[in-house]
PDB file of C-alpha atoms in Angstrom:
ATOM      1  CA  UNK A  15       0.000   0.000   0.000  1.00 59.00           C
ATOM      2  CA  UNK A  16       1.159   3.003  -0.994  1.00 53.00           C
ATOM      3  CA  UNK A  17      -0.004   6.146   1.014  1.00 51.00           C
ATOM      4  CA  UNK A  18       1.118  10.055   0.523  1.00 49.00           C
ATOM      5  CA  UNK A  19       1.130  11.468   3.944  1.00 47.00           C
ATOM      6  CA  UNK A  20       0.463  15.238   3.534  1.00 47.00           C
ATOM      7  CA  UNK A  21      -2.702  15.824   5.088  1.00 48.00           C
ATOM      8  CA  UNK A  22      -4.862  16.965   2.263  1.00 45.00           C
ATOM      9  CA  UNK A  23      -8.671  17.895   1.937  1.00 76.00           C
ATOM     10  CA  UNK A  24      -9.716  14.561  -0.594  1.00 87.00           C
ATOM     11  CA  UNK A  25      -8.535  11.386  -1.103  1.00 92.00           C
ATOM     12  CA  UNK A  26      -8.337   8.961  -4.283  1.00 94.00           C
ATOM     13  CA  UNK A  27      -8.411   5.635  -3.335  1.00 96.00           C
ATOM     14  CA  UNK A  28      -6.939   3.385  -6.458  1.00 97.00           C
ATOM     15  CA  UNK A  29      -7.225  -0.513  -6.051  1.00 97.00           C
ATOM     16  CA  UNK A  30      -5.179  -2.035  -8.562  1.00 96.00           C
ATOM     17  CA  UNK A  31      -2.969  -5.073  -8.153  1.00 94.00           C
ATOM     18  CA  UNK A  32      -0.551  -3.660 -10.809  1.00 94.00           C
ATOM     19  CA  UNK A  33       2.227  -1.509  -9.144  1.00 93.00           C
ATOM     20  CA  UNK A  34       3.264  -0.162 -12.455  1.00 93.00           C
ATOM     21  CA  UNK A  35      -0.331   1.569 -13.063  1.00 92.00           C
ATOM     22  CA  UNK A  36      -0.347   2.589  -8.878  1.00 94.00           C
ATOM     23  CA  UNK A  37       2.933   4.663  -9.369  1.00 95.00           C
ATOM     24  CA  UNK A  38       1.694   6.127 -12.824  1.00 94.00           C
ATOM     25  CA  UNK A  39      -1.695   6.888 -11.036  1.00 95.00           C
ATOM     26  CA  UNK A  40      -0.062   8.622  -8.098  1.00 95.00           C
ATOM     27  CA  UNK A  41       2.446  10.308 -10.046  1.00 95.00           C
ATOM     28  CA  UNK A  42      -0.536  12.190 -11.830  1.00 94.00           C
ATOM     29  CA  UNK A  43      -2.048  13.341  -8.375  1.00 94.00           C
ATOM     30  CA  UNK A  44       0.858  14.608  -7.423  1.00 92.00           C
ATOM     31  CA  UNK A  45       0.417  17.261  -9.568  1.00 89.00           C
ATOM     32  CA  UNK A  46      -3.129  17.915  -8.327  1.00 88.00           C
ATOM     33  CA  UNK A  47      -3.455  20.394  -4.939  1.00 82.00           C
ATOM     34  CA  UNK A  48      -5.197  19.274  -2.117  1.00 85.00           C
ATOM     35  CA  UNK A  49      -5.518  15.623  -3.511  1.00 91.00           C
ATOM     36  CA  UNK A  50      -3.863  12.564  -1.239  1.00 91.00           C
ATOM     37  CA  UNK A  51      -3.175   9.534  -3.675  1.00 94.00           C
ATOM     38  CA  UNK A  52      -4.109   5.763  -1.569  1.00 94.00           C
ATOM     39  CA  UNK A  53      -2.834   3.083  -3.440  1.00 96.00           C
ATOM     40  CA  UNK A  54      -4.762  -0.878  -2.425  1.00 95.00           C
ATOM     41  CA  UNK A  55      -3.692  -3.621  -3.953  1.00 94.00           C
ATOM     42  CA  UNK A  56      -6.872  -5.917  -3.491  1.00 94.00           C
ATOM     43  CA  UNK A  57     -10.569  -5.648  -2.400  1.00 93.00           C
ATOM     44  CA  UNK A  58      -9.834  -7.134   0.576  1.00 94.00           C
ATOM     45  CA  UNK A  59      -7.302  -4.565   1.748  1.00 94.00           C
ATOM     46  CA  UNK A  60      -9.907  -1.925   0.293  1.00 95.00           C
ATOM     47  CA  UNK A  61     -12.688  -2.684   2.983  1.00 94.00           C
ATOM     48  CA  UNK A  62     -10.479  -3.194   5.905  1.00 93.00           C
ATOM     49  CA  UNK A  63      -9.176   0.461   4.781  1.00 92.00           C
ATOM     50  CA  UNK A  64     -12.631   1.567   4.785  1.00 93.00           C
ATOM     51  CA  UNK A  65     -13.191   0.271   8.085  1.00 90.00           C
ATOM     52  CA  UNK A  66      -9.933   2.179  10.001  1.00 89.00           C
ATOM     53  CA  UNK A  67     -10.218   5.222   8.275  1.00 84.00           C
ATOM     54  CA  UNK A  68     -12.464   8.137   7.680  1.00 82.00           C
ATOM     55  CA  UNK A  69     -13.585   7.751   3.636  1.00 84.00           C
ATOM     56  CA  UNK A  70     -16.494  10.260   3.032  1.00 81.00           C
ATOM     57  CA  UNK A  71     -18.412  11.334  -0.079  1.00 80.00           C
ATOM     58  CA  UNK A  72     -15.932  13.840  -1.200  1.00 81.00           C
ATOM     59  CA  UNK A  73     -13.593  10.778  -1.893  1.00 91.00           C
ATOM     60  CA  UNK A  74     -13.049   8.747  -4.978  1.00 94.00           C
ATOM     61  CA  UNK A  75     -12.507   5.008  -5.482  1.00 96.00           C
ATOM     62  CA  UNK A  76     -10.917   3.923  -8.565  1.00 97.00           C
ATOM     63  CA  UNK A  77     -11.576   0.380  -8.743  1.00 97.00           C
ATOM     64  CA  UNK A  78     -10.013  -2.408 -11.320  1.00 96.00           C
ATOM     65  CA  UNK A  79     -12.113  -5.201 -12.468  1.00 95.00           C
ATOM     66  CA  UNK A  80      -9.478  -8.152 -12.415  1.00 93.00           C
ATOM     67  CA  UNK A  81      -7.742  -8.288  -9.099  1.00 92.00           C
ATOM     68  CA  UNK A  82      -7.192 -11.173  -6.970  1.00 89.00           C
ATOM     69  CA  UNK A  83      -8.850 -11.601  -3.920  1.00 90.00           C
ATOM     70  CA  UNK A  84     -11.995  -9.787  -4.556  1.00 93.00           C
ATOM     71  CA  UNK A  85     -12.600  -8.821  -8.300  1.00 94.00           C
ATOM     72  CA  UNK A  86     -13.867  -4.960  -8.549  1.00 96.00           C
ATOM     73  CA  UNK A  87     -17.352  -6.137  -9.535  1.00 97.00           C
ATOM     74  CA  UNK A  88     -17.549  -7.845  -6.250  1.00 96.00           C
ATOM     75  CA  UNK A  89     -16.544  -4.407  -4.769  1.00 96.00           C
ATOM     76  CA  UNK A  90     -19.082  -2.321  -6.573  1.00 98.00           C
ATOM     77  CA  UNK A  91     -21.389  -4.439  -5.524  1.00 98.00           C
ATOM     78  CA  UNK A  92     -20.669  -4.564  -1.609  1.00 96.00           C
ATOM     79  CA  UNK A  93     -19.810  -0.960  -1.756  1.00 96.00           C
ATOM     80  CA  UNK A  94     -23.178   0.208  -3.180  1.00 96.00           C
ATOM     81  CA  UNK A  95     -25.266  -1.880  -1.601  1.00 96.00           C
ATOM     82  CA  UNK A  96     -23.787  -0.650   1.736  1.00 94.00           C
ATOM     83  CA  UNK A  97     -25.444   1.830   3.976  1.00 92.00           C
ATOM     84  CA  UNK A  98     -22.026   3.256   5.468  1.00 92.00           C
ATOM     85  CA  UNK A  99     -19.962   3.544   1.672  1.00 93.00           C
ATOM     86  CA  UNK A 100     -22.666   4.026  -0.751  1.00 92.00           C
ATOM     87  CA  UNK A 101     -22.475   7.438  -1.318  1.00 91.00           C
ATOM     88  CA  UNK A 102     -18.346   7.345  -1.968  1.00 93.00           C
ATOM     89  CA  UNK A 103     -18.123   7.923  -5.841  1.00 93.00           C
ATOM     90  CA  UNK A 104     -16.593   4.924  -7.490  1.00 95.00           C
ATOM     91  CA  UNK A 105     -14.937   5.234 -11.058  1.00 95.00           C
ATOM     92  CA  UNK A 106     -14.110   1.989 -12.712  1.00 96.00           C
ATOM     93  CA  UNK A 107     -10.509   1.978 -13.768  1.00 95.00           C
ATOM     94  CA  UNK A 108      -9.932  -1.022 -16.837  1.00 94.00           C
ATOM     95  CA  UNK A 109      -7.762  -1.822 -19.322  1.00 93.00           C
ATOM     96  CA  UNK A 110     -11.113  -3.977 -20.436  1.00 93.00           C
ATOM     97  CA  UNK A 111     -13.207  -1.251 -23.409  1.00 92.00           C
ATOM     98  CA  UNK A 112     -15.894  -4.029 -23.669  1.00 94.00           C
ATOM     99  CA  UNK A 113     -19.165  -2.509 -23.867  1.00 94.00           C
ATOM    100  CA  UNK A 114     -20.801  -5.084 -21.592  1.00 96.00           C
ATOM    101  CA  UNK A 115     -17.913  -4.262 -18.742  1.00 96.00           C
ATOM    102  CA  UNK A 116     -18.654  -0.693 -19.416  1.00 94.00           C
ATOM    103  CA  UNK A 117     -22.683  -1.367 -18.847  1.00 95.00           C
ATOM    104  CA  UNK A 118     -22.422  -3.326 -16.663  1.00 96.00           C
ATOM    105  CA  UNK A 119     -20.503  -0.306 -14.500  1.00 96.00           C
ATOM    106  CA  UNK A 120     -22.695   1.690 -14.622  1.00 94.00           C
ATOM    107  CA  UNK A 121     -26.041  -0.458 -13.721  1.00 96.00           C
ATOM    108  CA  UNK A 122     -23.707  -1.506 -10.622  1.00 97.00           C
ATOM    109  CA  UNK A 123     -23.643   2.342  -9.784  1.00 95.00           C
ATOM    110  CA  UNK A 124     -19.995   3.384 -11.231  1.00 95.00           C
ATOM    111  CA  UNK A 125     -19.986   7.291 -11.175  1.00 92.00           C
ATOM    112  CA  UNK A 126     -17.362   6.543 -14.700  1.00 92.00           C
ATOM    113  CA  UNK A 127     -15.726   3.820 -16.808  1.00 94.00           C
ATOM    114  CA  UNK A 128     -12.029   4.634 -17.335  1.00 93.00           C
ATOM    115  CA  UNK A 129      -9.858   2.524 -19.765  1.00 92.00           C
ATOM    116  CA  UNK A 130      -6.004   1.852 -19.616  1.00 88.00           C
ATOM    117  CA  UNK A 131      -3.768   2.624 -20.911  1.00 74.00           C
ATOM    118  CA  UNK A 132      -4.305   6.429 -20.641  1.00 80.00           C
ATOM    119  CA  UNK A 133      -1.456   8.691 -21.475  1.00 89.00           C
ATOM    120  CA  UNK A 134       0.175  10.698 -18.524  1.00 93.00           C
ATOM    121  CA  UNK A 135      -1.137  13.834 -19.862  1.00 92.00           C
ATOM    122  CA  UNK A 136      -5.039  12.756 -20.098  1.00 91.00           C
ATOM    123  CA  UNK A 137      -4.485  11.086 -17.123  1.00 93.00           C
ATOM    124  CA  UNK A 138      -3.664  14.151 -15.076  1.00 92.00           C
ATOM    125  CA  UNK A 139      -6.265  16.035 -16.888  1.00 91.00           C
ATOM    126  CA  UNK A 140      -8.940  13.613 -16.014  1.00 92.00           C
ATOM    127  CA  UNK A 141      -8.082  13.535 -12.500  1.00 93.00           C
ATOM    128  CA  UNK A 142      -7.933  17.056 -12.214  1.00 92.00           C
ATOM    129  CA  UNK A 143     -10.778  17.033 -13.470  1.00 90.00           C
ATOM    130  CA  UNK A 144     -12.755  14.572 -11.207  1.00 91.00           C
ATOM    131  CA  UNK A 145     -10.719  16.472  -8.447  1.00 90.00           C
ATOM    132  CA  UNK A 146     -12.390  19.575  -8.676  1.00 87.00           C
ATOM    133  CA  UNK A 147     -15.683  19.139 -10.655  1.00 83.00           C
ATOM    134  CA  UNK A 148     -18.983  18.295  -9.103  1.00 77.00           C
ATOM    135  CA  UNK A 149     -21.363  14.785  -9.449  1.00 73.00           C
ATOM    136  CA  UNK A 150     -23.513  16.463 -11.947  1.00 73.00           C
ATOM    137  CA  UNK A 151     -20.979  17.931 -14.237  1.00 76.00           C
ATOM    138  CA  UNK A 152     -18.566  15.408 -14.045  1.00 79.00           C
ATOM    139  CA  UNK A 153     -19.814  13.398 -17.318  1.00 76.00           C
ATOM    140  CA  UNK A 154     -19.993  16.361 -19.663  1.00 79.00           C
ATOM    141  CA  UNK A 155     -16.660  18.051 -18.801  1.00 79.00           C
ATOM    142  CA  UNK A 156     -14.884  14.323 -19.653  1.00 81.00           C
ATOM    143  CA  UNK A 157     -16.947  13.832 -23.021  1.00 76.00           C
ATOM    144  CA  UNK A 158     -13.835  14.892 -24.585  1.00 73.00           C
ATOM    145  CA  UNK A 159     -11.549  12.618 -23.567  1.00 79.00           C
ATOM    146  CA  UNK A 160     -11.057   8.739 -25.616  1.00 74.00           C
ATOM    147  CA  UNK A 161     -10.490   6.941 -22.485  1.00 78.00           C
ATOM    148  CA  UNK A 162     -13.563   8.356 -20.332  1.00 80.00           C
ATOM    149  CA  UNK A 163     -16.338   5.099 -21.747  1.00 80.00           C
ATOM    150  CA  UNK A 164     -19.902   7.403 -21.256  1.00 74.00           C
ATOM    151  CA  UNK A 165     -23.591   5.253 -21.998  1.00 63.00           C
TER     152      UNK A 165
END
């Protein structure tokens, strides 16, 4: 687990079992203010997280689907069907573009379908992005960008 310790105002929580895409992902928050980058490499690790540490609404989980452990499906599911992490905003992070994986995202509650690989560049602009836009405009400001999977 990888964990920036300036004390910042949000938090991106990225659970990914592939360290290479955890340092890329971090590296792009880094260049976001007020943003604190959380690296998980499982599911597992992801809910006993949850359950140590304050994770409110303002937050952001970026989830992969194939992880061991506890696949990201299995943690869209527990974490919207959960009274206590519902309301944290989860964006599904892939290198899968299938349009099933991408439905199926988004009727488990996914907030937005991301696909891998992603440049540095759009990735830094699509965090900043999610960093500082609300729920509601979130969609239409990443229209723009290839990666960003919108039904």
């Amino acid at each position: 687990m990888i964990i920036n310790t300036v004390a910042l105002t949000r938090k991106f929580l990225l659970v990914d079992d592939d360290l290479d895409d955890a340092k890329l992902f971090c590296e792009a928050i880094d260049q976001i203010s007020s943003v604190e980058c959380i690296t998980i490499e499982n599911g597992l690790k992801l809910f006993d997280l949850l359950s140590k540490h304050n994770i409110n609404s303002s937050d952001v989980i970026f989830l992969d689907i194939n992880m061991p452990v506890i696949s990201g499906w299995e943690c869209l599911k527990k974490l919207k069907s959960s009274a206590e992490y519902y309301r944290i905003p989860v964006i599904m992070y892939s290198t899968s573009s299938a349009r099933n994986d991408i439905e199926r995202a988004y009727n488990l509650g996914a907030q937005l379908f991301l696909t891998k690989p992603i440049s540095f560049g759009e990735l830094s602009n699509i965090l900043e992005i999610v960093a500082t836009s609300s729920q509601d405009s979130l969609l239409s400001q990443l229209k723009e960008f290839k990666s960003a999977k919108i039904i």
